[in-house]
Amino acid sequence: DQQVKQNSPSLSVQEGRISILNCDYTNSMFDYFLWYKKYPAEGPTFLISISSIKDKNEDGRFTVFLNKSAKHLSLHIVPSQPGDSAVYFCAASGRRGGATNKLIFGTGTLLAVQP
Amino acid sequence: NAGVMQNPRHLVRRRGQEARLRCSPMKGHSHVYWYRQLPEEGLKFMVYLQKENIIDESGMPKERFSAEFPKEGPSILRIQQVVRGDSAAYFCASSPDPDYGYTFGSGTRLTVV
């Protein structure tokens, strides 16, 4: 039962253009969403997060949008840079009701930014 | 301040042997999480520990897997009688508080031959 889905295994964009990575979830109890970036042979690195009480959070070149009615979130990177090439994981957690702080991850999207 | 340290980085075990994976959390972090990433998959939660306590082990396989986080020393993920299906990258993360985001280590890549 895949509660967090990233349906695009890969994405290729030109340097300077916008990268849009998508994520869908099925569990309405999720109230906190995160994006992680992962290089080969390294652990995931936190990028940006959003609480379910918001619909947008921005940090520099990274913006996350949350559409609760559609159970969909997206990560926008603009402008994209070659150093952004990595696997991006969407993750969700449900902290209400005393749930522990465990994360449910999607399967990842490999972003390749072409110079 | 060193990050989350995992060792070994790579571990090769024959079927039936035991694997011990170690995780030293960041200084000041008393909450440790273990995740497993199988080939072509996302990370899957295994277990959440605080010092000397297992808080949530809902992601741990029922047999052969155990985890501990003693009062002194690193957290240990132990896999007994390994099988080929245990081959994966095992990531540890730590946080200072359960409401904080956490920091991942670089992982241990276990290969069972």
Short mmCIF file of C-alpha atoms in Angstrom, two decimals:
data_model
loop_
_atom_site.label_atom_id
_atom_site.label_comp_id
_atom_site.label_asym_id
_atom_site.label_seq_id
_atom_site.Cartn_x
_atom_site.Cartn_y
_atom_site.Cartn_z
CA ASP A 1 0.00 0.00 0.00
CA GLN A 2 1.93 3.01 -1.30
CA GLN A 3 0.61 5.96 0.71
CA VAL A 4 3.00 8.46 -0.88
CA LYS A 5 3.46 8.27 -4.64
CA GLN A 6 5.89 9.90 -6.98
CA ASN A 7 4.70 8.81 -10.39
CA SER A 8 7.57 10.25 -12.41
CA PRO A 9 10.72 8.19 -11.90
CA SER A 10 12.80 10.76 -13.78
CA LEU A 11 12.75 14.33 -15.04
CA SER A 12 15.16 16.19 -17.31
CA VAL A 13 15.25 20.01 -17.54
CA GLN A 14 17.56 22.62 -18.99
CA GLU A 15 19.71 24.75 -16.72
CA GLY A 16 17.92 27.97 -15.82
CA ARG A 17 14.44 26.56 -16.40
CA ILE A 18 11.90 25.51 -13.78
CA SER A 19 11.86 21.96 -12.37
CA ILE A 20 8.51 20.73 -11.07
CA LEU A 21 8.45 17.52 -9.07
CA ASN A 22 5.10 16.04 -8.08
CA CYS A 23 3.88 13.91 -5.23
CA ASP A 24 0.48 12.44 -4.34
CA TYR A 25 -0.66 10.95 -1.07
CA THR A 26 -3.65 8.91 0.00
CA ASN A 27 -3.76 9.21 3.79
CA SER A 28 -5.78 12.23 4.95
CA MET A 29 -4.16 11.92 8.40
CA PHE A 30 -0.86 13.23 7.05
CA ASP A 31 -0.31 16.75 8.33
CA TYR A 32 3.33 17.45 7.57
CA PHE A 33 5.16 17.05 4.29
CA LEU A 34 8.85 17.21 3.46
CA TRP A 35 11.14 17.07 0.46
CA TYR A 36 14.56 15.47 0.65
CA LYS A 37 17.37 15.48 -1.87
CA LYS A 38 19.71 12.51 -2.19
CA TYR A 39 22.99 12.12 -4.01
CA PRO A 40 24.38 8.63 -4.76
CA ALA A 41 26.10 6.97 -1.79
CA GLU A 42 24.87 9.67 0.60
CA GLY A 43 21.98 9.99 3.00
CA PRO A 44 18.92 12.12 2.23
CA THR A 45 19.30 15.83 2.95
CA PHE A 46 16.33 17.87 4.10
CA LEU A 47 15.28 20.57 1.62
CA ILE A 48 11.97 22.11 2.58
CA SER A 49 8.77 21.24 4.42
CA ILE A 50 5.18 22.36 4.70
CA SER A 51 2.50 21.95 7.32
CA SER A 52 -1.03 21.06 6.32
CA ILE A 53 -2.26 24.43 7.60
CA LYS A 54 -0.39 26.15 4.77
CA ASP A 55 -0.61 25.87 1.00
CA LYS A 56 2.79 27.28 0.10
CA ASN A 57 6.24 27.53 1.59
CA GLU A 58 9.20 29.18 -0.07
CA ASP A 59 12.93 29.01 0.64
CA GLY A 60 15.20 30.62 -1.91
CA ARG A 61 14.95 28.77 -5.20
CA PHE A 62 12.70 26.10 -3.67
CA THR A 63 8.93 26.38 -3.25
CA VAL A 64 6.57 23.68 -2.10
CA PHE A 65 2.85 23.85 -2.89
CA LEU A 66 0.23 21.80 -1.08
CA ASN A 67 -3.27 21.09 -2.43
CA LYS A 68 -5.05 19.27 0.37
CA SER A 69 -8.28 18.68 -1.51
CA ALA A 70 -6.36 16.92 -4.27
CA LYS A 71 -3.91 15.30 -1.82
CA HIS A 72 -1.11 16.60 -3.99
CA LEU A 73 2.08 18.52 -3.42
CA SER A 74 4.76 19.77 -5.72
CA LEU A 75 8.29 21.10 -5.44
CA HIS A 76 9.32 23.92 -7.74
CA ILE A 77 12.99 24.69 -8.30
CA VAL A 78 13.72 27.88 -10.19
CA PRO A 79 16.13 28.50 -11.73
CA SER A 80 17.39 24.92 -11.96
CA GLN A 81 21.14 24.39 -11.69
CA PRO A 82 23.30 21.38 -12.65
CA GLY A 83 24.10 20.88 -8.95
CA ASP A 84 20.41 20.21 -8.37
CA SER A 85 20.76 16.89 -10.23
CA ALA A 86 19.86 14.24 -7.65
CA VAL A 87 17.01 12.01 -6.53
CA TYR A 88 14.22 13.92 -4.80
CA PHE A 89 12.03 12.18 -2.25
CA CYS A 90 8.68 13.37 -1.02
CA ALA A 91 7.82 12.31 2.54
CA ALA A 92 4.83 12.67 4.83
CA SER A 93 4.06 12.23 8.49
CA GLY A 94 0.97 12.32 10.64
CA ARG A 95 1.71 13.78 14.05
CA ARG A 96 -1.81 14.19 15.29
CA GLY A 97 -3.15 11.74 17.84
CA GLY A 98 0.26 11.10 19.33
CA ALA A 99 1.65 9.39 16.28
CA THR A 100 5.41 9.10 16.33
CA ASN A 101 7.56 11.18 14.04
CA LYS A 102 8.08 8.53 11.40
CA LEU A 103 8.16 9.47 7.74
CA ILE A 104 6.48 7.72 4.83
CA PHE A 105 8.58 8.20 1.70
CA GLY A 106 7.73 8.14 -1.98
CA THR A 107 9.90 6.20 -4.39
CA GLY A 108 11.77 9.25 -5.61
CA THR A 109 12.23 11.22 -8.82
CA LEU A 110 15.64 11.45 -10.48
CA LEU A 111 16.16 15.03 -11.63
CA ALA A 112 18.78 15.70 -14.30
CA VAL A 113 19.57 19.35 -15.02
CA GLN A 114 21.31 19.69 -18.36
CA PRO A 115 23.90 22.50 -18.72
CA ASN B 1 29.68 19.14 15.33
CA ALA B 2 29.91 15.87 13.46
CA GLY B 3 26.83 14.66 11.66
CA VAL B 4 25.14 11.31 12.10
CA MET B 5 27.87 8.69 11.80
CA GLN B 6 27.13 5.25 10.46
CA ASN B 7 29.56 2.38 10.19
CA PRO B 8 30.54 0.42 8.38
CA ARG B 9 29.74 2.15 5.08
CA HIS B 10 29.74 -1.15 3.27
CA LEU B 11 29.16 -4.59 4.75
CA VAL B 12 29.26 -7.93 2.96
CA ARG B 13 27.82 -10.97 4.69
CA ARG B 14 27.23 -14.54 3.58
CA ARG B 15 23.75 -15.99 3.92
CA GLY B 16 23.16 -17.13 7.50
CA GLN B 17 25.66 -14.74 9.10
CA GLU B 18 24.83 -11.86 11.40
CA ALA B 19 25.03 -8.19 10.41
CA ARG B 20 25.55 -5.40 12.94
CA LEU B 21 25.03 -1.83 11.81
CA ARG B 22 26.07 1.05 14.04
CA CYS B 23 24.75 4.59 14.28
CA SER B 24 26.13 7.40 16.39
CA PRO B 25 23.62 10.27 16.50
CA MET B 26 24.54 13.92 16.39
CA LYS B 27 25.66 15.40 19.67
CA GLY B 28 22.68 16.30 21.80
CA HIS B 29 20.29 14.09 19.82
CA SER B 30 18.55 11.40 21.85
CA HIS B 31 16.06 10.24 19.21
CA VAL B 32 17.21 7.73 16.59
CA TYR B 33 15.35 6.37 13.57
CA TRP B 34 16.31 3.52 11.24
CA TYR B 35 15.15 3.30 7.62
CA ARG B 36 15.81 0.76 4.91
CA GLN B 37 15.99 1.43 1.18
CA LEU B 38 15.61 -1.59 -1.06
CA PRO B 39 16.82 -1.29 -4.68
CA GLU B 40 14.54 0.93 -6.80
CA GLU B 41 12.38 1.83 -3.79
CA GLY B 42 11.96 4.68 -1.37
CA LEU B 43 13.06 4.62 2.23
CA LYS B 44 10.91 2.53 4.56
CA PHE B 45 10.66 3.26 8.27
CA MET B 46 11.87 0.45 10.51
CA VAL B 47 12.18 1.61 14.11
CA TYR B 48 12.31 4.68 16.36
CA LEU B 49 14.31 4.59 19.57
CA GLN B 50 15.17 6.86 22.44
CA LYS B 51 17.92 6.10 24.90
CA GLU B 52 17.25 2.61 26.27
CA ASN B 53 13.70 2.54 24.86
CA ILE B 54 12.05 1.34 21.68
CA ILE B 55 9.26 3.82 20.94
CA ASP B 56 7.91 2.52 17.62
CA GLU B 57 9.00 -0.69 15.91
CA SER B 58 6.04 -0.98 13.57
CA GLY B 59 8.31 -1.20 10.52
CA MET B 60 10.62 -3.93 11.81
CA PRO B 61 10.29 -7.41 10.32
CA LYS B 62 8.95 -9.76 12.98
CA GLU B 63 11.90 -12.13 12.89
CA ARG B 64 15.70 -11.82 12.76
CA PHE B 65 15.76 -8.01 13.16
CA SER B 66 16.39 -6.16 16.41
CA ALA B 67 17.49 -2.68 17.42
CA GLU B 68 18.84 -1.06 20.54
CA PHE B 69 20.02 2.34 21.70
CA PRO B 70 21.86 1.84 24.98
CA LYS B 71 22.55 4.49 27.57
CA GLU B 72 26.15 4.62 26.41
CA GLY B 73 27.36 4.04 22.87
CA PRO B 74 25.80 3.93 19.43
CA SER B 75 22.48 2.56 18.32
CA ILE B 76 22.79 -0.92 16.83
CA LEU B 77 20.60 -2.53 14.19
CA ARG B 78 21.16 -6.28 14.26
CA ILE B 79 20.12 -8.71 11.56
CA GLN B 80 20.50 -12.38 12.36
CA GLN B 81 20.79 -15.15 9.75
CA VAL B 82 20.85 -12.73 6.84
CA VAL B 83 19.20 -13.64 3.53
CA ARG B 84 19.69 -12.16 0.07
CA GLY B 85 16.52 -10.10 0.45
CA ASP B 86 18.16 -8.18 3.31
CA SER B 87 20.57 -6.57 0.82
CA ALA B 88 19.75 -2.87 0.98
CA ALA B 89 20.95 0.52 2.16
CA TYR B 90 20.20 1.09 5.83
CA PHE B 91 19.96 4.70 6.95
CA CYS B 92 19.97 6.06 10.45
CA ALA B 93 18.68 9.51 11.39
CA SER B 94 18.67 11.45 14.64
CA SER B 95 16.84 14.41 16.12
CA PRO B 96 16.98 16.38 19.39
CA ASP B 97 13.23 16.23 19.85
CA PRO B 98 10.42 14.18 18.28
CA ASP B 99 8.86 17.34 16.87
CA TYR B 100 12.04 18.35 15.06
CA GLY B 101 13.02 17.31 11.59
CA TYR B 102 15.87 14.89 11.58
CA THR B 103 19.30 14.48 10.04
CA PHE B 104 20.27 11.36 8.14
CA GLY B 105 23.60 9.58 8.11
CA SER B 106 25.27 8.38 4.91
CA GLY B 107 23.98 4.85 5.31
CA THR B 108 25.36 1.33 5.45
CA ARG B 109 25.12 -0.70 2.28
CA LEU B 110 24.59 -4.34 3.18
CA THR B 111 25.23 -6.96 0.53
CA VAL B 112 24.34 -10.57 1.25
CA VAL B 113 26.15 -13.10 -0.94
#
